[in-house]
mmCIF file of C-alpha atoms and ligand atoms in Angstrom:
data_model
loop_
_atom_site.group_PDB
_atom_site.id
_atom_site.type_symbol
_atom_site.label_atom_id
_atom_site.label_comp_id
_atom_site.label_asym_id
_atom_site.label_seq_id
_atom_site.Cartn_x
_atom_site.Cartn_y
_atom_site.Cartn_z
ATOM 1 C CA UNK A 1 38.684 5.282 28.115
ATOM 2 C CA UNK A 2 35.499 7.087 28.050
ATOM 3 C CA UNK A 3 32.801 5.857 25.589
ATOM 4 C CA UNK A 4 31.251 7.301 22.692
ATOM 5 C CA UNK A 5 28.907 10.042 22.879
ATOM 6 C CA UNK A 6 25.217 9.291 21.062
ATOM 7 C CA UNK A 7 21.715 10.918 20.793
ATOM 8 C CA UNK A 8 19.437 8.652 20.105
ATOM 9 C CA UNK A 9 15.988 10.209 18.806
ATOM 10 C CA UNK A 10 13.564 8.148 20.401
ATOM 11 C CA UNK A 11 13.244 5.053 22.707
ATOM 12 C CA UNK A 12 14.041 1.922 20.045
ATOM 13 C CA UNK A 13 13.454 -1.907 20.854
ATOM 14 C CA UNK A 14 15.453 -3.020 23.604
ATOM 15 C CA UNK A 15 17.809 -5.641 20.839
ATOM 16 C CA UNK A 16 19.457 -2.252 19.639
ATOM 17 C CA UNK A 17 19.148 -0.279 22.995
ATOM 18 C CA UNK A 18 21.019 -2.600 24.895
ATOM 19 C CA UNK A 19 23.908 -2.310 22.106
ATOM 20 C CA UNK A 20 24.004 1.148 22.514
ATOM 21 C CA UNK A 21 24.207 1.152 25.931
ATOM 22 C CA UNK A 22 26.582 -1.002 26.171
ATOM 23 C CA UNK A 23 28.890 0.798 23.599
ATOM 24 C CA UNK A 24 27.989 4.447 24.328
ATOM 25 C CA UNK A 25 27.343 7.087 26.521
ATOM 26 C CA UNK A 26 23.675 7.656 25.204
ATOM 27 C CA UNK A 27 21.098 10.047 25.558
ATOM 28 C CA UNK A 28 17.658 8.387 24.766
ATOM 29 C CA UNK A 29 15.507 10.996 23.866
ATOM 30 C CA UNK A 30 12.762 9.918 26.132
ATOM 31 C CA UNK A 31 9.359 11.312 24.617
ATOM 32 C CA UNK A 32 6.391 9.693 23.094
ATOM 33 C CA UNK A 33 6.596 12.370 20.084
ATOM 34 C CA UNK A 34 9.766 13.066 18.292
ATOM 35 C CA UNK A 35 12.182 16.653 19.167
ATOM 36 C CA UNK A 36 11.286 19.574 18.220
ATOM 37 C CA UNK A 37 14.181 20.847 16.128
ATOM 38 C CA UNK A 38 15.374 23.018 18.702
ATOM 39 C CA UNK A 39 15.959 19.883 21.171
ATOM 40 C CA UNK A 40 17.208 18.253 18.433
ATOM 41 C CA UNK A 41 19.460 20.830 17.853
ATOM 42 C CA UNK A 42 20.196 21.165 21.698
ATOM 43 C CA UNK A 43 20.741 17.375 21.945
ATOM 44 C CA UNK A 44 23.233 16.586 18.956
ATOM 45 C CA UNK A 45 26.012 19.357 19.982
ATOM 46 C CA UNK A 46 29.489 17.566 20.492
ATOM 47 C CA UNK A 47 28.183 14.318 20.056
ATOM 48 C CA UNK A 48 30.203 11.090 18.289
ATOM 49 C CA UNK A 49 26.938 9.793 16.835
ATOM 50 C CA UNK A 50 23.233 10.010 15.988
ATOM 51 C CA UNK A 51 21.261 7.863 15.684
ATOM 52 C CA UNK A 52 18.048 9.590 14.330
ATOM 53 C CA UNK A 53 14.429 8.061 13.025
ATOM 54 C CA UNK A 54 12.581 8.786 9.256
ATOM 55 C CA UNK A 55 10.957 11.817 11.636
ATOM 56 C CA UNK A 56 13.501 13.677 12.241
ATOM 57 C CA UNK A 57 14.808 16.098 9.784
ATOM 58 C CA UNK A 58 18.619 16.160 9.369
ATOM 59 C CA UNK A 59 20.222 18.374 7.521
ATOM 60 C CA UNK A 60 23.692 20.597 7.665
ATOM 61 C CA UNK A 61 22.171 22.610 9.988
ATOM 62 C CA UNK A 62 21.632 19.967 12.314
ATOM 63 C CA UNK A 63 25.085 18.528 11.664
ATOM 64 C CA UNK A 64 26.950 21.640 12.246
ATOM 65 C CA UNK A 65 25.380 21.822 15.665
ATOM 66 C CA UNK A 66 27.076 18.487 16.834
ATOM 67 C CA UNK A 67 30.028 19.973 15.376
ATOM 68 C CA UNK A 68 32.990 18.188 14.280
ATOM 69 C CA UNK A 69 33.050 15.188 16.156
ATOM 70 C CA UNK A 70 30.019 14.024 14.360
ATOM 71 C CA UNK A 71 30.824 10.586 12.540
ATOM 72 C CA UNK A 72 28.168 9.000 11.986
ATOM 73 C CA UNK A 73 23.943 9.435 11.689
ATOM 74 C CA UNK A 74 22.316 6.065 11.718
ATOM 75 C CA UNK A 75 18.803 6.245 10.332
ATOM 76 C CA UNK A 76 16.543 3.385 11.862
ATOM 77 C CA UNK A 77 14.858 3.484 7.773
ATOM 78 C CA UNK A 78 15.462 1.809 4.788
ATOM 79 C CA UNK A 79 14.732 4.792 3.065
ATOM 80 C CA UNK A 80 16.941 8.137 3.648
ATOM 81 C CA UNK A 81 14.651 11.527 2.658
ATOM 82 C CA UNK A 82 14.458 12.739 6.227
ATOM 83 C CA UNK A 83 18.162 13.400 6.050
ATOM 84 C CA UNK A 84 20.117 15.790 2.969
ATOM 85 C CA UNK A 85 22.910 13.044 2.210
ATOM 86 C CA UNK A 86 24.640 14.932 0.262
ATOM 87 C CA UNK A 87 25.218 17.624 3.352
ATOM 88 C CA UNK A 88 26.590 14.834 5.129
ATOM 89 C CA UNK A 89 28.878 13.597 2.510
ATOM 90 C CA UNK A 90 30.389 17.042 2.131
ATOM 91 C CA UNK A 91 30.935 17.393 5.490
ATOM 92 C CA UNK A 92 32.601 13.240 5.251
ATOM 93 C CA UNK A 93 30.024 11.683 7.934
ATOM 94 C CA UNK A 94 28.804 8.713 6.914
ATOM 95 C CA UNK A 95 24.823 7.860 6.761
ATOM 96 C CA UNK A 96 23.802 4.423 7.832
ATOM 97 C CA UNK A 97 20.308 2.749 7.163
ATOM 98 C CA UNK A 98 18.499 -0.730 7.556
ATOM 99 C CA UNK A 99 18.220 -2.238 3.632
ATOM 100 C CA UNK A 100 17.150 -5.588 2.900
ATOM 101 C CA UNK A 101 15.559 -6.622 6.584
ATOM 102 C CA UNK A 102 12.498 -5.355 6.039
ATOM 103 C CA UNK A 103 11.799 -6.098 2.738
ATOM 104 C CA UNK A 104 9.770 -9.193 3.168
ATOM 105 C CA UNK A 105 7.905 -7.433 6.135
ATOM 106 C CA UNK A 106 6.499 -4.524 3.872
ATOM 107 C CA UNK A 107 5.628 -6.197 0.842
ATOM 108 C CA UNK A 108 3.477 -8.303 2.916
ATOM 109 C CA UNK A 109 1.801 -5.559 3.974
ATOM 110 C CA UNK A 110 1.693 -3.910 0.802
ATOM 111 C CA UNK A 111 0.359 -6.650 -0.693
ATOM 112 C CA UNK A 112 -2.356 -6.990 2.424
ATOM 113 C CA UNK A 113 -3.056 -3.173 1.308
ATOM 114 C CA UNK A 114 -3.544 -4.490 -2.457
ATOM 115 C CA UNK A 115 -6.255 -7.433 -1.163
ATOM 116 C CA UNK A 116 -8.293 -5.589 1.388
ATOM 117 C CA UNK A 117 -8.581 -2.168 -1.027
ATOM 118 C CA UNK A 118 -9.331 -4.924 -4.277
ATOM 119 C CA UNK A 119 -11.615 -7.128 -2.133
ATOM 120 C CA UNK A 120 -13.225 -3.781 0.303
ATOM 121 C CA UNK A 121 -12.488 -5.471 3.566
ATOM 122 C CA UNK A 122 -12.186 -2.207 5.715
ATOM 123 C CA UNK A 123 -15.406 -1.015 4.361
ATOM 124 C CA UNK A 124 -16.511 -4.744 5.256
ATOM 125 C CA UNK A 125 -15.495 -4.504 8.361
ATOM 126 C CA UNK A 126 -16.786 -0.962 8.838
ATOM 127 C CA UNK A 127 -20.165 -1.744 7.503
ATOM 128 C CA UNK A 128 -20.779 -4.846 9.926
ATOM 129 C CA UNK A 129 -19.541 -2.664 12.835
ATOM 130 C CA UNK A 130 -22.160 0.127 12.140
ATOM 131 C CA UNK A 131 -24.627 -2.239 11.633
ATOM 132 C CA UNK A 132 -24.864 -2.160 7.606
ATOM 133 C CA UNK A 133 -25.261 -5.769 7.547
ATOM 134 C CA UNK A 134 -28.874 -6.607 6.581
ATOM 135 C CA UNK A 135 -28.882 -9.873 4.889
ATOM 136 C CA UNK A 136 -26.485 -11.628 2.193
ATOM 137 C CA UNK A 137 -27.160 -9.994 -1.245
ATOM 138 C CA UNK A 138 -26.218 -10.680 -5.122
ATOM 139 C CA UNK A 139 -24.695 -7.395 -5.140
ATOM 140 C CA UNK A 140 -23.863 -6.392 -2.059
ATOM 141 C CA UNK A 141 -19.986 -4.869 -1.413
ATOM 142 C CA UNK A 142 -18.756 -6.127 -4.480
ATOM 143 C CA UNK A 143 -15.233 -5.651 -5.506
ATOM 144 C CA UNK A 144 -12.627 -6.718 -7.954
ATOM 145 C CA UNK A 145 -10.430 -9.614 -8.409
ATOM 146 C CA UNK A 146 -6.750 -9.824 -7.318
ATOM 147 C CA UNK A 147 -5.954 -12.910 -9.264
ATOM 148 C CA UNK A 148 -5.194 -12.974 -12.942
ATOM 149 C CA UNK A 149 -5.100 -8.957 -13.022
ATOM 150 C CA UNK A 150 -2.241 -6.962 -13.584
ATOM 151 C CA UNK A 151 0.028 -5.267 -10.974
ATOM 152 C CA UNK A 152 2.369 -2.181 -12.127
ATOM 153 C CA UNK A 153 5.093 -1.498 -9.612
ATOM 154 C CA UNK A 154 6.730 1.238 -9.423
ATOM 155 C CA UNK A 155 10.366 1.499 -8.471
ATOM 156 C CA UNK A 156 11.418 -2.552 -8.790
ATOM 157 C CA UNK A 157 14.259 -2.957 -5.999
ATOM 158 C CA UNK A 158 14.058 -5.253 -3.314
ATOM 159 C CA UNK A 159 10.635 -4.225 -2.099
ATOM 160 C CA UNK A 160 8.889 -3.706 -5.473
ATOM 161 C CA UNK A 161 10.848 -7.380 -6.702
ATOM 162 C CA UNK A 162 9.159 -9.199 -3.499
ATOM 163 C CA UNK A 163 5.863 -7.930 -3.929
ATOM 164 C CA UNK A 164 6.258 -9.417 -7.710
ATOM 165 C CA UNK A 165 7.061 -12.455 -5.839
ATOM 166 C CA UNK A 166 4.193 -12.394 -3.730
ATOM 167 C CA UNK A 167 1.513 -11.455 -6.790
ATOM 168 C CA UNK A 168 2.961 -14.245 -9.245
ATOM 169 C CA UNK A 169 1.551 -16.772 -6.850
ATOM 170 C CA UNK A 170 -1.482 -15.046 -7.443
ATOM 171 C CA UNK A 171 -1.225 -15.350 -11.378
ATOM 172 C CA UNK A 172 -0.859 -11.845 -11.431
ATOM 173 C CA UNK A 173 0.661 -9.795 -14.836
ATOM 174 C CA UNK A 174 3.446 -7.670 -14.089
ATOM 175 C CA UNK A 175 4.724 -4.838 -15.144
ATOM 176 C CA UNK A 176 7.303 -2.535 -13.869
ATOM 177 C CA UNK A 177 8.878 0.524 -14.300
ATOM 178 C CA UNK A 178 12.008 1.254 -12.618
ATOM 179 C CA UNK A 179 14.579 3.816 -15.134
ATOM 180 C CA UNK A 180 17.535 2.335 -12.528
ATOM 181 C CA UNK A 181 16.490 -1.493 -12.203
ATOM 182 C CA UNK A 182 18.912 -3.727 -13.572
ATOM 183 C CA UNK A 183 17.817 -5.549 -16.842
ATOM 184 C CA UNK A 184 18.454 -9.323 -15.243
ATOM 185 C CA UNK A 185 15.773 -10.640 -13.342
ATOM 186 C CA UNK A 186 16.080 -13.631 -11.296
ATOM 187 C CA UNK A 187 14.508 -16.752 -12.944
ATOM 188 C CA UNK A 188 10.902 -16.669 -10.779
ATOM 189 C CA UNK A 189 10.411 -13.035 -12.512
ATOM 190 C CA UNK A 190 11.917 -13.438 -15.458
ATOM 191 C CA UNK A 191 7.831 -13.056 -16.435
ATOM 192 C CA UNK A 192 7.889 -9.615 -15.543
ATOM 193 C CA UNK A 193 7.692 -6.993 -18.243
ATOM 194 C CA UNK A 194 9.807 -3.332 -17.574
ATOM 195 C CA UNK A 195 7.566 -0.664 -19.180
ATOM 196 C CA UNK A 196 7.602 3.173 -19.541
ATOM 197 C CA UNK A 197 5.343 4.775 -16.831
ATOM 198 C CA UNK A 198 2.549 5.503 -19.442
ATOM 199 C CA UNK A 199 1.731 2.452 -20.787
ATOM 200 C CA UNK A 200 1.974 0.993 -16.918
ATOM 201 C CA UNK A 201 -0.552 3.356 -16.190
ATOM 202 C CA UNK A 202 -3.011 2.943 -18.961
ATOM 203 C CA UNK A 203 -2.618 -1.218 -18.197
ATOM 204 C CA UNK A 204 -2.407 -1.767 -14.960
ATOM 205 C CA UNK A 205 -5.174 -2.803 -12.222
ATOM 206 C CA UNK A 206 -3.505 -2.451 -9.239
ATOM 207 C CA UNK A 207 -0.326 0.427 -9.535
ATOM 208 C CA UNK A 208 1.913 -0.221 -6.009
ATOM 209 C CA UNK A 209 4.564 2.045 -5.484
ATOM 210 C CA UNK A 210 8.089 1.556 -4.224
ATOM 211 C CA UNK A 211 10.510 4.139 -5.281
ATOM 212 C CA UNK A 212 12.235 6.568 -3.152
ATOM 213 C CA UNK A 213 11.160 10.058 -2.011
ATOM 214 C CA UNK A 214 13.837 12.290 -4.266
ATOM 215 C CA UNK A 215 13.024 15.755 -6.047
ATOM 216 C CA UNK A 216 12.086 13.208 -9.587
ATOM 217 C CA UNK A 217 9.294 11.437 -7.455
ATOM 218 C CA UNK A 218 7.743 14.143 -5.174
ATOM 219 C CA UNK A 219 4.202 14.173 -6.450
ATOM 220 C CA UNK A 220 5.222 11.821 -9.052
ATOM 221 C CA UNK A 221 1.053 10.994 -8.750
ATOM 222 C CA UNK A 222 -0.192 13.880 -10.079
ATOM 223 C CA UNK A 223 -3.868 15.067 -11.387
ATOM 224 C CA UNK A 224 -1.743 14.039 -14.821
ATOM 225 C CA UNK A 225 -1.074 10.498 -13.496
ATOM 226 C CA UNK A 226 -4.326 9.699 -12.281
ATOM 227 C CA UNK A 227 -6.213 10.722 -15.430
ATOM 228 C CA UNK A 228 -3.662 8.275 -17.125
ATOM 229 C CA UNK A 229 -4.954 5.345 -15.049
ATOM 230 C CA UNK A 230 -7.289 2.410 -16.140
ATOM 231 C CA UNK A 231 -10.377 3.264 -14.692
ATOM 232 C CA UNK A 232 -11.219 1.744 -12.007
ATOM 233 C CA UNK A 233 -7.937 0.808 -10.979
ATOM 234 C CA UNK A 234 -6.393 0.533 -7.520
ATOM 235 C CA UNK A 235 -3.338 2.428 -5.895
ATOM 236 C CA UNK A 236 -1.004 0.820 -3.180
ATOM 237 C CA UNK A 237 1.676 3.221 -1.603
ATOM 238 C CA UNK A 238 3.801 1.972 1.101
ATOM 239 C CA UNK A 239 6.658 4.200 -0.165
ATOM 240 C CA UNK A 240 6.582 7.464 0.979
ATOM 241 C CA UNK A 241 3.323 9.803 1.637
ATOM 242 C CA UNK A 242 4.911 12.711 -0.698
ATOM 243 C CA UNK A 243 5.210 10.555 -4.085
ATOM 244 C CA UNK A 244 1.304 11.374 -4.103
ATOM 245 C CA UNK A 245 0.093 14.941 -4.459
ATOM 246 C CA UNK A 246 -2.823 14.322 -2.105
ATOM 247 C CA UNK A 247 -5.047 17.045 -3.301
ATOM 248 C CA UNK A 248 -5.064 14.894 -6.876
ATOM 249 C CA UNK A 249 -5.502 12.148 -5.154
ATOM 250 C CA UNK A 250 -8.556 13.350 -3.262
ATOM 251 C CA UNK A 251 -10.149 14.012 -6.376
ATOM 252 C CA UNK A 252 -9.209 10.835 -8.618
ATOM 253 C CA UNK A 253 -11.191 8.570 -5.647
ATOM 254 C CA UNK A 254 -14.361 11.261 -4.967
ATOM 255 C CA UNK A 255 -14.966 11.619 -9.166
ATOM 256 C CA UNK A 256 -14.017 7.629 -8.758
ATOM 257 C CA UNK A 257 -11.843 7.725 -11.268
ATOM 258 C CA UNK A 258 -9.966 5.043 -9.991
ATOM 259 C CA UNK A 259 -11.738 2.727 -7.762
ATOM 260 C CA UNK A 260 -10.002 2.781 -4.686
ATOM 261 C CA UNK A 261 -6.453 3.154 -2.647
ATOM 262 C CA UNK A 262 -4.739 2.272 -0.029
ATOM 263 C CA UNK A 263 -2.169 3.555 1.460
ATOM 264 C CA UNK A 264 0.308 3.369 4.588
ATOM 265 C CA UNK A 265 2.169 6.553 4.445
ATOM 266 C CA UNK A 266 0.821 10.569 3.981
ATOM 267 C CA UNK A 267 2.132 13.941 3.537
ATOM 268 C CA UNK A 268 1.849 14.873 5.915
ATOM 269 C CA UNK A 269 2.308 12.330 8.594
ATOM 270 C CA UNK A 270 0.430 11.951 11.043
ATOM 271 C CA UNK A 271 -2.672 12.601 8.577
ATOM 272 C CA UNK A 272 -4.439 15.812 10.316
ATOM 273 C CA UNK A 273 -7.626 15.057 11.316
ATOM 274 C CA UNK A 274 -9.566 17.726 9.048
ATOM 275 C CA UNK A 275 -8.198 16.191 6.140
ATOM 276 C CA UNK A 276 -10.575 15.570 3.490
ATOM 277 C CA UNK A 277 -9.034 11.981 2.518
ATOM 278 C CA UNK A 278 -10.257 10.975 5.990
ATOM 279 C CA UNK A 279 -14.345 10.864 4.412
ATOM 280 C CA UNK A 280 -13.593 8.910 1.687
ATOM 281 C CA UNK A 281 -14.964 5.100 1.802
ATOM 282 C CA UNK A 282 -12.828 4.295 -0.990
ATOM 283 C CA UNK A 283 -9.610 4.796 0.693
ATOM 284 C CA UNK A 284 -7.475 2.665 3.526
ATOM 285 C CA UNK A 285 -5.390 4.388 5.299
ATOM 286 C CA UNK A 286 -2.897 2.905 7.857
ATOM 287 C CA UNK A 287 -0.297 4.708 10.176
ATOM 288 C CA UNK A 288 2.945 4.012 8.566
ATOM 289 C CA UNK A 289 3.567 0.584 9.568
ATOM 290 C CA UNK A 290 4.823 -1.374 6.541
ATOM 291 C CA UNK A 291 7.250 -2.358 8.574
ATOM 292 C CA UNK A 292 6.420 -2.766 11.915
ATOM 293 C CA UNK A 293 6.636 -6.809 12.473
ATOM 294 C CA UNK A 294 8.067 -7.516 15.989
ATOM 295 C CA UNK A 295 10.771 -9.262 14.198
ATOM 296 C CA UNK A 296 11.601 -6.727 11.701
ATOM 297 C CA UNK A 297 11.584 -3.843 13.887
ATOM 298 C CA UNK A 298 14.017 -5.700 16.459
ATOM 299 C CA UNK A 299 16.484 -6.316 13.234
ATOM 300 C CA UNK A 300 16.367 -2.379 12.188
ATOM 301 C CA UNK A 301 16.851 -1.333 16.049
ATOM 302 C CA UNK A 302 20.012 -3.943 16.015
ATOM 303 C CA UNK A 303 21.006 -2.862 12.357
ATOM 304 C CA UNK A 304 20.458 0.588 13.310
ATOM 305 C CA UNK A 305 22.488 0.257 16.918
ATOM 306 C CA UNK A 306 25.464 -1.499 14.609
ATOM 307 C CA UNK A 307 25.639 1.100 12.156
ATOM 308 C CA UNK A 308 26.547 3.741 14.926
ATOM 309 C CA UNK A 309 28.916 1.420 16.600
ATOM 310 C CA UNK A 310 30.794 1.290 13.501
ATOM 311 C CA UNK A 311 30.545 4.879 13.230
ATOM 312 C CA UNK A 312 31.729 5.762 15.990
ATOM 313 C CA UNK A 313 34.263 3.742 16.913
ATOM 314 C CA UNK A 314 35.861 4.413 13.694
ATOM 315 C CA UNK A 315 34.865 1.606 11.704
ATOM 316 C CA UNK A 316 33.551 1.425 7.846
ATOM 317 C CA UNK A 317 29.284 1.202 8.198
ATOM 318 C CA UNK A 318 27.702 -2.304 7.171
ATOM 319 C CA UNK A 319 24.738 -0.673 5.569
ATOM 320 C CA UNK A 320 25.749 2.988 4.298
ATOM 321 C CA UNK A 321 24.403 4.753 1.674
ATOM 322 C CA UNK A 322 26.840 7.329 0.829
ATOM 323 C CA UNK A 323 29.890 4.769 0.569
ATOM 324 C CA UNK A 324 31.741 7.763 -1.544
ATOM 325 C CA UNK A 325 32.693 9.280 1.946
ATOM 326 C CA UNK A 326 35.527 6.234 2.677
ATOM 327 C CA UNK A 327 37.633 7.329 -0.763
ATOM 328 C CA UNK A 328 39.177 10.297 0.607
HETATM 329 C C1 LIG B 401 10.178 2.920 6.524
HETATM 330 O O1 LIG B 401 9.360 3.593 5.941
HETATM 331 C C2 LIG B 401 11.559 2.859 6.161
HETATM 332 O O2 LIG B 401 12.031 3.608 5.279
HETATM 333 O O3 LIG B 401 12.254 2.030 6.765
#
């Protein structure tokens, strides 16, 4: 029996590429950049499954062109705003991504964000390199504490709950605002305190956000937001780039209304080159790799490569996120 036909939207570790292979017929799409949509398009038609990355744009376009064998897209993502889910679930294909590996990964790395933007250890780095360093000095690249301060999080599921984790060891506060969290907290945060988004802005230090990209939190950081901030407080985003109006957020660090930010994702991504955020010293900016531990990323390529499998050969998705498609 033949196998399986797949695209696959870019070259992914070798842990989920040999699974593929060895389930499907597979088309690797082999460049360094990600389709254009007209390859895309080209690529998908008559396949069993895709399996596409948070780059690539899917929507009912997309999924009419592979045509009605399409059962499955597997997103190699936790989070899902590259593809319209609901498209999918009208047309019955199921939508697989990678929850819960990955959460450890990036809250390390948010939290690595939250130290080096509190404690200026780019700018450190920077000054040293370009020979700023004259002698030791009383007030010389001072910044702000991390411990004993008081972390808002925004959006507390798994990533914003192990970031809580990671700043309680730190005697941080906590505060949280999350309108779809669930109300028990496991014992080790039973200290945190769920709050409406105002009074997490006014109180908070550090403001890390981990929510997903929907039509309620596109540009949910506004010019509004930011004049609601403490001043001098310091923004974390390892979400996605488009939960920050960028143009607001521009301003807020120039007029240093808050202090500082860093953040690992942009809208758009990659950052051009002529953007202004680029000149600011107050700002960290890293290319989208919350996730990208050697471990985790061979866990979403396998998670990813098992999702399709499933798909394909007929079988319910571990990880889907539109589970409503299996009661018809
Ligand atoms: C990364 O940003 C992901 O959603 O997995």
């Amino acid at each position: 029996m033949s196998k399986p036909r797949v695209f696959v939207t870019r070259k992914i570790l070798e842990a989920g590429l040999r699974l593929v292979l060895e389930h499907c017929e597979a088309i690797i799409w082999p460049g360094e950049l990600p389709p254009s949509r007209q390859e895309l398009i080209d690529h998908v038609r008559g396949v069993d499954g895709l399996l596409s990355l948070l780059t690539d744009p899917i929507d009912g376009e997309v999924m009419d062109a592979a045509g009605s064998n399409l059962k499955v897209i597997s997103n190699h993502a936790v989070g899902v705003d590259n593809i319209d889910v609901s498209a999918a679930t009208q047309r019955g294909i199921p939508v697989g991504n990678t929850p819960d590996i990955l959460t450890d990964t990036t809250a390390d790395f948010a939290f690595g964000l939250l130290i080096a933007a509190a404690r200026r250890i780019v700018e450190g780095h920077r000054c040293v390199q370009t020979g700023g360093w004259k002698t030791w000095a009383p007030d010389f690249m001072l910044g702000v504490d991390v411990y004993g301060a008081t972390l808002g999080i925004v959006g507390f599921g798994r990533i914003g709950k192990a970031l809580a984790r990671r700043a309680s060891g730190f005697d941080m506060r906590i505060l949280y605002h999350d309108p779809s969290s669930d109300h028990e907290l496991p014992a080790e945060l039973s200290a945190a305190r769920s709050v409406d988004l105002e009074t997490m802005l006014q109180e908070s230090d550090f403001v890390s956000i981990h929510t997903p990209l929907t039509k309620d939190t596109y540009h949910l950081f506004n010019e509004t937001t930011f004049q609601k901030m403490k001043p001098g407080a310091i923004l974390i985003n390892t979400a996605r780039g488009a939960i920050v109006d960028p143009s607001a957020l521009y301003q807020a660090l120039k007029s240093k209304q808050i202090a500082a930010a860093a953040i690992d994702v942009t809208d758009p991504e990659p950052l051009p080159m002529d953007s202004p955020l680029l000149e600011l010293d107050n700002l960290i900016i890293t290319p989208h790799i919350a996730s990208a531990s050697l471990a985790t990323r061979a866990k979403m390529a396998t998670m990813a490569a098992e999702n399709l499998i499933a798909g394909v050969t007929g079988k319910r998705l571990p990880y889907c996120v539109n589970p409503e498609v299996y009661q018809v």
